[in-house]
PDB file of C-alpha atoms in Angstrom:
ATOM      1  CA  MET A 172     -20.151  16.693  22.036  1.00 54.00           C
ATOM      2  CA  ALA A 173     -21.399  15.533  18.633  1.00 54.00           C
ATOM      3  CA  THR A 174     -18.921  12.665  18.700  1.00 54.00           C
ATOM      4  CA  ARG A 175     -20.352  11.369  21.963  1.00 56.00           C
ATOM      5  CA  LYS A 176     -23.892  11.423  20.572  1.00 54.00           C
ATOM      6  CA  GLN A 177     -22.747   9.491  17.489  1.00 53.00           C
ATOM      7  CA  ASN A 178     -21.094   6.836  19.646  1.00 52.00           C
ATOM      8  CA  THR A 179     -24.225   6.489  21.780  1.00 50.00           C
ATOM      9  CA  ALA A 180     -26.387   6.108  18.681  1.00 47.00           C
ATOM     10  CA  THR A 181     -24.047   3.460  17.284  1.00 53.00           C
ATOM     11  CA  ARG A 182     -24.210   1.439  20.507  1.00 57.00           C
ATOM     12  CA  ARG A 183     -27.994   1.277  20.296  1.00 65.00           C
ATOM     13  CA  GLY A 184     -27.829  -0.892  17.164  1.00 71.00           C
ATOM     14  CA  VAL A 185     -28.171  -4.657  17.069  1.00 72.00           C
ATOM     15  CA  PRO A 186     -25.892  -6.344  19.631  1.00 77.00           C
ATOM     16  CA  GLN A 187     -22.906  -8.214  18.201  1.00 74.00           C
ATOM     17  CA  THR A 188     -20.794 -10.933  19.727  1.00 76.00           C
ATOM     18  CA  ILE A 189     -17.248 -10.030  20.695  1.00 76.00           C
ATOM     19  CA  GLY A 190     -15.992 -12.716  18.285  1.00 62.00           C
ATOM     20  CA  ASN A 191     -17.661 -10.991  15.327  1.00 63.00           C
ATOM     21  CA  ILE A 192     -16.354  -7.582  16.378  1.00 69.00           C
ATOM     22  CA  VAL A 193     -12.762  -8.804  16.809  1.00 63.00           C
ATOM     23  CA  GLY A 194     -12.890 -10.877  13.603  1.00 60.00           C
ATOM     24  CA  ASP A 195     -14.171  -7.937  11.553  1.00 62.00           C
ATOM     25  CA  MET A 196     -11.533  -5.654  13.063  1.00 64.00           C
ATOM     26  CA  MET A 197      -8.731  -8.115  12.261  1.00 59.00           C
ATOM     27  CA  ILE A 198      -9.842  -8.423   8.629  1.00 54.00           C
ATOM     28  CA  GLU A 199     -10.206  -4.633   8.358  1.00 58.00           C
ATOM     29  CA  LYS A 200      -6.688  -4.100   9.724  1.00 58.00           C
ATOM     30  CA  GLY A 201      -5.220  -6.803   7.479  1.00 51.00           C
ATOM     31  CA  LEU A 202      -4.205  -8.979  10.424  1.00 52.00           C
ATOM     32  CA  THR A 203      -5.754 -12.133   9.029  1.00 52.00           C
ATOM     33  CA  ARG A 204      -5.864 -13.813   5.677  1.00 45.00           C
ATOM     34  CA  GLY A 205      -9.584 -13.614   5.125  1.00 50.00           C
ATOM     35  CA  GLN A 206      -9.156 -16.147   2.297  1.00 58.00           C
ATOM     36  CA  SER A 207      -7.708 -19.643   2.039  1.00 78.00           C
ATOM     37  CA  SER A 208      -4.190 -20.075   0.686  1.00 85.00           C
ATOM     38  CA  GLU A 209      -5.603 -21.828  -2.397  1.00 90.00           C
ATOM     39  CA  THR A 210      -7.826 -18.832  -3.136  1.00 92.00           C
ATOM     40  CA  VAL A 211      -4.922 -16.411  -2.707  1.00 94.00           C
ATOM     41  CA  GLU A 212      -2.698 -18.563  -4.926  1.00 94.00           C
ATOM     42  CA  ALA A 213      -5.343 -18.728  -7.673  1.00 95.00           C
ATOM     43  CA  ALA A 214      -5.808 -14.953  -7.496  1.00 96.00           C
ATOM     44  CA  TRP A 215      -2.031 -14.438  -7.676  1.00 96.00           C
ATOM     45  CA  ARG A 216      -1.752 -16.667 -10.778  1.00 96.00           C
ATOM     46  CA  ASN A 217      -4.590 -14.732 -12.386  1.00 97.00           C
ATOM     47  CA  ALA A 218      -3.047 -11.342 -11.520  1.00 97.00           C
ATOM     48  CA  VAL A 219       0.539 -12.150 -12.533  1.00 97.00           C
ATOM     49  CA  GLY A 220      -0.411 -14.096 -15.671  1.00 95.00           C
ATOM     50  CA  ASP A 221       1.258 -16.985 -17.467  1.00 93.00           C
ATOM     51  CA  GLU A 222       4.564 -15.115 -17.758  1.00 90.00           C
ATOM     52  CA  GLY A 223       5.107 -14.593 -14.026  1.00 93.00           C
ATOM     53  CA  ALA A 224       3.238 -17.495 -12.414  1.00 94.00           C
ATOM     54  CA  PRO A 225       5.953 -20.156 -12.945  1.00 95.00           C
ATOM     55  CA  TYR A 226       8.548 -17.898 -11.272  1.00 96.00           C
ATOM     56  CA  SER A 227       6.580 -16.728  -8.225  1.00 97.00           C
ATOM     57  CA  ARG A 228       4.357 -17.975  -5.397  1.00 96.00           C
ATOM     58  CA  PRO A 229       2.312 -16.014  -2.876  1.00 96.00           C
ATOM     59  CA  GLY A 230       3.170 -16.615   0.755  1.00 94.00           C
ATOM     60  CA  ARG A 231       1.355 -15.361   3.797  1.00 92.00           C
ATOM     61  CA  ILE A 232      -0.348 -12.068   4.404  1.00 92.00           C
ATOM     62  CA  ARG A 233       0.998 -10.211   7.414  1.00 92.00           C
ATOM     63  CA  ARG A 234      -0.489  -6.889   8.474  1.00 91.00           C
ATOM     64  CA  GLY A 235      -1.909  -6.415   5.013  1.00 93.00           C
ATOM     65  CA  VAL A 236       1.351  -7.196   3.198  1.00 96.00           C
ATOM     66  CA  LEU A 237       1.361 -10.188   0.854  1.00 96.00           C
ATOM     67  CA  GLU A 238       4.770 -11.837   0.813  1.00 97.00           C
ATOM     68  CA  VAL A 239       5.664 -13.206  -2.620  1.00 97.00           C
ATOM     69  CA  MET A 240       8.514 -15.641  -3.217  1.00 97.00           C
ATOM     70  CA  VAL A 241      10.237 -15.129  -6.562  1.00 97.00           C
ATOM     71  CA  SER A 242      12.750 -17.478  -8.195  1.00 96.00           C
ATOM     72  CA  HIS A 243      15.312 -14.851  -9.282  1.00 95.00           C
ATOM     73  CA  SER A 244      16.150 -11.166  -8.932  1.00 96.00           C
ATOM     74  CA  THR A 245      15.364 -10.279 -12.556  1.00 96.00           C
ATOM     75  CA  MET A 246      11.790 -11.405 -12.035  1.00 96.00           C
ATOM     76  CA  VAL A 247      11.619  -9.448  -8.761  1.00 97.00           C
ATOM     77  CA  GLN A 248      12.513  -6.309 -10.707  1.00 97.00           C
ATOM     78  CA  GLU A 249       9.808  -7.026 -13.294  1.00 97.00           C
ATOM     79  CA  LEU A 250       7.204  -7.569 -10.568  1.00 97.00           C
ATOM     80  CA  VAL A 251       8.218  -4.339  -8.816  1.00 97.00           C
ATOM     81  CA  PHE A 252       7.501  -2.480 -12.080  1.00 97.00           C
ATOM     82  CA  GLN A 253       4.044  -4.126 -12.175  1.00 97.00           C
ATOM     83  CA  LYS A 254       3.320  -3.700  -8.453  1.00 98.00           C
ATOM     84  CA  ALA A 255       0.498  -1.132  -8.724  1.00 98.00           C
ATOM     85  CA  GLU A 256      -1.246  -3.166 -11.414  1.00 98.00           C
ATOM     86  CA  LEU A 257      -0.835  -6.390  -9.404  1.00 98.00           C
ATOM     87  CA  LEU A 258      -2.257  -4.762  -6.261  1.00 98.00           C
ATOM     88  CA  HIS A 259      -5.260  -3.487  -8.203  1.00 98.00           C
ATOM     89  CA  SER A 260      -5.926  -6.964  -9.639  1.00 97.00           C
ATOM     90  CA  LEU A 261      -5.533  -8.711  -6.279  1.00 97.00           C
ATOM     91  CA  ARG A 262      -7.861  -6.261  -4.541  1.00 96.00           C
ATOM     92  CA  ARG A 263     -10.462  -6.868  -7.243  1.00 96.00           C
ATOM     93  CA  LEU A 264     -10.052 -10.667  -7.085  1.00 95.00           C
ATOM     94  CA  LEU A 265      -9.929 -10.829  -3.260  1.00 94.00           C
ATOM     95  CA  PRO A 266     -12.336  -8.142  -2.042  1.00 93.00           C
ATOM     96  CA  ASP A 267     -12.610  -9.685   1.457  1.00 89.00           C
ATOM     97  CA  THR A 268      -8.836  -9.703   1.971  1.00 90.00           C
ATOM     98  CA  LYS A 269      -7.165  -6.413   2.769  1.00 90.00           C
ATOM     99  CA  ILE A 270      -3.918  -6.340   0.774  1.00 94.00           C
ATOM    100  CA  LEU A 271      -2.110  -3.047   1.324  1.00 96.00           C
ATOM    101  CA  ASP A 272       1.258  -3.890  -0.210  1.00 97.00           C
ATOM    102  CA  LEU A 273       3.378  -6.593  -1.829  1.00 98.00           C
ATOM    103  CA  ARG A 274       6.807  -7.666  -0.623  1.00 98.00           C
ATOM    104  CA  PHE A 275       8.971  -9.671  -3.010  1.00 98.00           C
ATOM    105  CA  GLN A 276      11.851 -11.871  -1.933  1.00 96.00           C
ATOM    106  CA  VAL A 277      14.099 -14.237  -3.832  1.00 96.00           C
ATOM    107  CA  ALA A 278      13.455 -17.824  -2.732  1.00 94.00           C
ATOM    108  CA  PRO A 279      13.296 -21.300  -4.299  1.00 91.00           C
ATOM    109  CA  ILE A 280       9.979 -21.985  -6.033  1.00 87.00           C
ATOM    110  CA  ASP A 281       8.451 -25.469  -5.900  1.00 78.00           C
ATOM    111  CA  ASP A 282       7.065 -26.700  -9.220  1.00 66.00           C
ATOM    112  CA  LYS A 283       3.338 -27.347  -9.036  1.00 58.00           C
TER     113      LYS A 283
END
């Protein structure tokens, strides 16, 4: 019964458009980027540092998982060891983007 009263009280707040509700829900669930690719790339370079940036590039964020392309398997292993630290840095640098996990895959890296 208490749950029903809470829901009723919540509905009495300021009306929101369906677009705002759906957009907020998608960001909360990690179903959207929430940030531009340039912002994510800059945050990745900052998090991974000068040692890892030339060998890796962030890809897209799908369901809260940031896909990262890495030039070779040795670097993938190094990034896996640093995964918790990288996630912490990315969450701090991109507070509006819900990043739940990182997925590394070996792929060619374009020089920028």
